[in-house]
Amino acid sequence: MTIRHILSGAAAALLALSAASAARAFEVVEKGIRIVDPWTPATLRPNLGNAVYMLIVNETAAPVHLTGVKSAAARANSLHVTVFADDGVTRMLRIIEVEILPGESLVLEPEAMHIMMTTLAAPLVKDQTVPVTLTFRELGDITVDVMVEGATAMEPRERPNPPAR
Ligand SMILES: [Cu+2]
């Protein structure tokens, strides 16, 4: 293999990576907080809880604290973390607040930290969006449109960014 081959291979890999992330990310920036790819799986039954996932990036110069979540789609909403205990039992613990340092991210993803919506007003159907509001102690409320994916989805689909406000 020549140097040229190695270089072009590396360049192609880089290009693929940036193309993937460019196509992939649905992002909203408000009050210095970047929300990336908010999504939830479709519900199978209306009385089941639904977990909501997203990436939250603190682009402000100070720490922020996520202190609450709410949505008109459900009666109760809270922050949870899934814990896999030594006894083999999986539990979800309620989190009161989470600090995000400047430049740091909070990852909400399956089998980890998530927003839990319980007592849904109606089943969530694939392709609809539901508004979810994040409350930060320092910044107040930020509302994002969460995309409903298939019931067995483990990651969000690609979708275009919303028009800038
Ligand atoms: Cu949960």
Short mmCIF file of C-alpha atoms and ligand atoms in Angstrom, two decimals:
data_model
loop_
_atom_site.label_atom_id
_atom_site.label_comp_id
_atom_site.label_asym_id
_atom_site.label_seq_id
_atom_site.Cartn_x
_atom_site.Cartn_y
_atom_site.Cartn_z
CA MET A 1 0.00 0.00 0.00
CA THR A 2 1.35 3.42 -0.89
CA ILE A 3 1.33 6.53 1.28
CA ARG A 4 -1.25 7.95 -1.07
CA HIS A 5 -3.57 5.03 -0.45
CA ILE A 6 -3.23 5.39 3.30
CA LEU A 7 -3.92 9.11 3.15
CA SER A 8 -6.93 8.81 0.91
CA GLY A 9 -8.28 6.06 3.15
CA ALA A 10 -7.97 8.30 6.18
CA ALA A 11 -9.50 11.24 4.34
CA ALA A 12 -12.41 9.10 3.20
CA ALA A 13 -13.00 7.91 6.75
CA LEU A 14 -12.96 11.49 8.03
CA LEU A 15 -15.31 12.60 5.32
CA ALA A 16 -17.72 9.76 6.08
CA LEU A 17 -17.63 10.67 9.75
CA SER A 18 -18.41 14.34 9.17
CA ALA A 19 -21.08 13.53 6.59
CA ALA A 20 -22.72 11.16 9.07
CA SER A 21 -22.73 13.66 11.89
CA ALA A 22 -23.93 16.49 9.63
CA ALA A 23 -26.82 14.42 8.34
CA ARG A 24 -27.54 12.95 11.71
CA ALA A 25 -27.83 15.84 14.08
CA PHE A 26 -31.11 17.57 14.71
CA GLU A 27 -30.09 20.50 16.87
CA VAL A 28 -31.77 23.36 18.63
CA VAL A 29 -29.81 26.03 20.49
CA GLU A 30 -31.63 28.20 22.99
CA LYS A 31 -30.23 30.27 25.86
CA GLY A 32 -26.81 28.74 25.21
CA ILE A 33 -28.08 25.17 25.57
CA ARG A 34 -27.75 22.88 22.56
CA ILE A 35 -30.28 20.05 22.37
CA VAL A 36 -29.37 17.27 19.92
CA ASP A 37 -31.68 14.56 18.53
CA PRO A 38 -34.51 14.50 21.08
CA TRP A 39 -36.54 11.30 20.59
CA THR A 40 -38.76 8.73 22.25
CA PRO A 41 -40.07 5.34 21.11
CA ALA A 42 -43.73 4.94 20.21
CA THR A 43 -45.90 3.55 23.01
CA LEU A 44 -47.50 0.14 22.79
CA ARG A 45 -50.05 0.78 25.55
CA PRO A 46 -51.22 4.16 26.86
CA ASN A 47 -50.55 3.48 30.52
CA LEU A 48 -46.91 2.54 30.08
CA GLY A 49 -44.14 5.01 30.80
CA ASN A 50 -42.19 6.44 27.92
CA ALA A 51 -38.53 7.36 28.11
CA VAL A 52 -37.25 10.43 26.28
CA TYR A 53 -33.67 10.71 25.08
CA MET A 54 -31.47 13.54 23.84
CA LEU A 55 -28.05 15.11 24.18
CA ILE A 56 -27.90 18.34 26.18
CA VAL A 57 -24.79 20.50 25.75
CA ASN A 58 -24.03 23.45 28.02
CA GLU A 59 -22.53 26.10 25.72
CA THR A 60 -22.83 28.87 28.30
CA ALA A 61 -19.86 30.03 30.40
CA ALA A 62 -21.33 28.84 33.71
CA PRO A 63 -22.63 25.61 35.23
CA VAL A 64 -26.35 24.97 34.70
CA HIS A 65 -28.67 22.71 36.65
CA LEU A 66 -31.46 20.70 35.07
CA THR A 67 -34.08 20.69 37.82
CA GLY A 68 -37.25 19.53 36.12
CA VAL A 69 -38.99 18.22 33.03
CA LYS A 70 -42.58 18.54 31.92
CA SER A 71 -44.76 17.74 28.94
CA ALA A 72 -48.40 18.12 28.10
CA ALA A 73 -48.15 14.57 26.69
CA ALA A 74 -47.98 13.03 30.16
CA ARG A 75 -49.27 13.70 33.65
CA ALA A 76 -45.97 13.02 35.39
CA ASN A 77 -42.45 13.60 34.15
CA SER A 78 -39.17 13.06 35.91
CA LEU A 79 -35.50 12.43 35.37
CA HIS A 80 -34.46 8.81 35.82
CA VAL A 81 -31.32 6.78 35.65
CA THR A 82 -31.40 3.06 34.96
CA VAL A 83 -29.19 1.09 37.33
CA PHE A 84 -28.05 -2.48 36.72
CA ALA A 85 -27.48 -3.90 40.20
CA ASP A 86 -25.28 -6.85 41.15
CA ASP A 87 -28.38 -8.89 42.01
CA GLY A 88 -29.39 -8.79 38.35
CA VAL A 89 -32.37 -6.55 38.99
CA THR A 90 -32.69 -3.44 36.85
CA ARG A 91 -34.06 -0.41 38.66
CA MET A 92 -34.80 3.17 37.75
CA LEU A 93 -33.83 5.84 40.24
CA ARG A 94 -35.31 9.31 40.31
CA ILE A 95 -32.85 12.15 39.94
CA ILE A 96 -33.66 15.48 41.58
CA GLU A 97 -31.27 17.62 39.56
CA VAL A 98 -28.26 17.32 37.31
CA GLU A 99 -25.41 19.79 37.00
CA ILE A 100 -23.89 20.34 33.56
CA LEU A 101 -20.57 22.17 33.60
CA PRO A 102 -19.64 24.69 30.87
CA GLY A 103 -18.71 22.85 27.68
CA GLU A 104 -19.96 19.54 29.05
CA SER A 105 -22.80 17.35 27.83
CA LEU A 106 -25.53 15.37 29.50
CA VAL A 107 -26.37 12.22 27.56
CA LEU A 108 -29.88 10.84 27.89
CA GLU A 109 -29.93 7.44 26.19
CA PRO A 110 -31.46 3.95 26.45
CA GLU A 111 -30.35 1.96 29.52
CA ALA A 112 -28.90 5.08 31.13
CA MET A 113 -30.21 8.48 32.14
CA HIS A 114 -33.54 9.48 30.61
CA ILE A 115 -36.63 11.58 31.02
CA MET A 116 -39.58 9.45 32.11
CA MET A 117 -43.09 10.39 31.04
CA THR A 118 -45.73 8.46 32.94
CA THR A 119 -49.52 8.44 32.62
CA LEU A 120 -49.52 9.51 29.00
CA ALA A 121 -52.50 11.53 27.83
CA ALA A 122 -52.57 9.40 24.67
CA PRO A 123 -50.32 6.78 23.11
CA LEU A 124 -47.37 8.27 21.26
CA VAL A 125 -47.51 7.40 17.58
CA LYS A 126 -44.51 7.10 15.30
CA ASP A 127 -43.78 10.29 13.28
CA GLN A 128 -45.58 12.64 15.64
CA THR A 129 -43.61 15.09 17.75
CA VAL A 130 -44.31 15.91 21.38
CA PRO A 131 -43.15 19.05 23.14
CA VAL A 132 -41.02 18.45 26.22
CA THR A 133 -39.90 21.31 28.44
CA LEU A 134 -36.62 21.24 30.33
CA THR A 135 -36.33 23.54 33.34
CA PHE A 136 -32.91 24.91 34.26
CA ARG A 137 -32.45 26.73 37.53
CA GLU A 138 -30.32 29.43 35.91
CA LEU A 139 -32.09 29.73 32.54
CA GLY A 140 -35.73 28.86 33.00
CA ASP A 141 -37.60 26.71 30.51
CA ILE A 142 -36.45 25.38 27.15
CA THR A 143 -38.99 23.44 25.07
CA VAL A 144 -38.00 20.99 22.35
CA ASP A 145 -40.02 18.92 19.89
CA VAL A 146 -39.31 15.27 20.61
CA MET A 147 -39.62 12.93 17.62
CA VAL A 148 -41.54 9.70 18.16
CA GLU A 149 -39.70 6.76 16.62
CA GLY A 150 -40.79 3.14 16.22
CA ALA A 151 -41.65 1.24 19.40
CA THR A 152 -38.47 -0.86 19.23
CA ALA A 153 -36.12 1.90 18.06
CA MET A 154 -32.83 2.24 19.91
CA GLU A 155 -31.74 5.48 18.28
CA PRO A 156 -33.26 8.49 16.53
CA ARG A 157 -33.61 8.83 12.81
CA GLU A 158 -32.04 11.62 10.80
CA ARG A 159 -34.22 14.68 10.49
CA PRO A 160 -33.67 18.18 9.22
CA ASN A 161 -32.92 21.02 11.57
CA PRO A 162 -35.77 23.38 12.38
CA PRO A 163 -35.59 26.85 10.81
CA ALA A 164 -33.59 29.29 12.92
CA ARG A 165 -35.73 31.52 15.08
CU CU B 1 -37.43 5.63 33.80
#
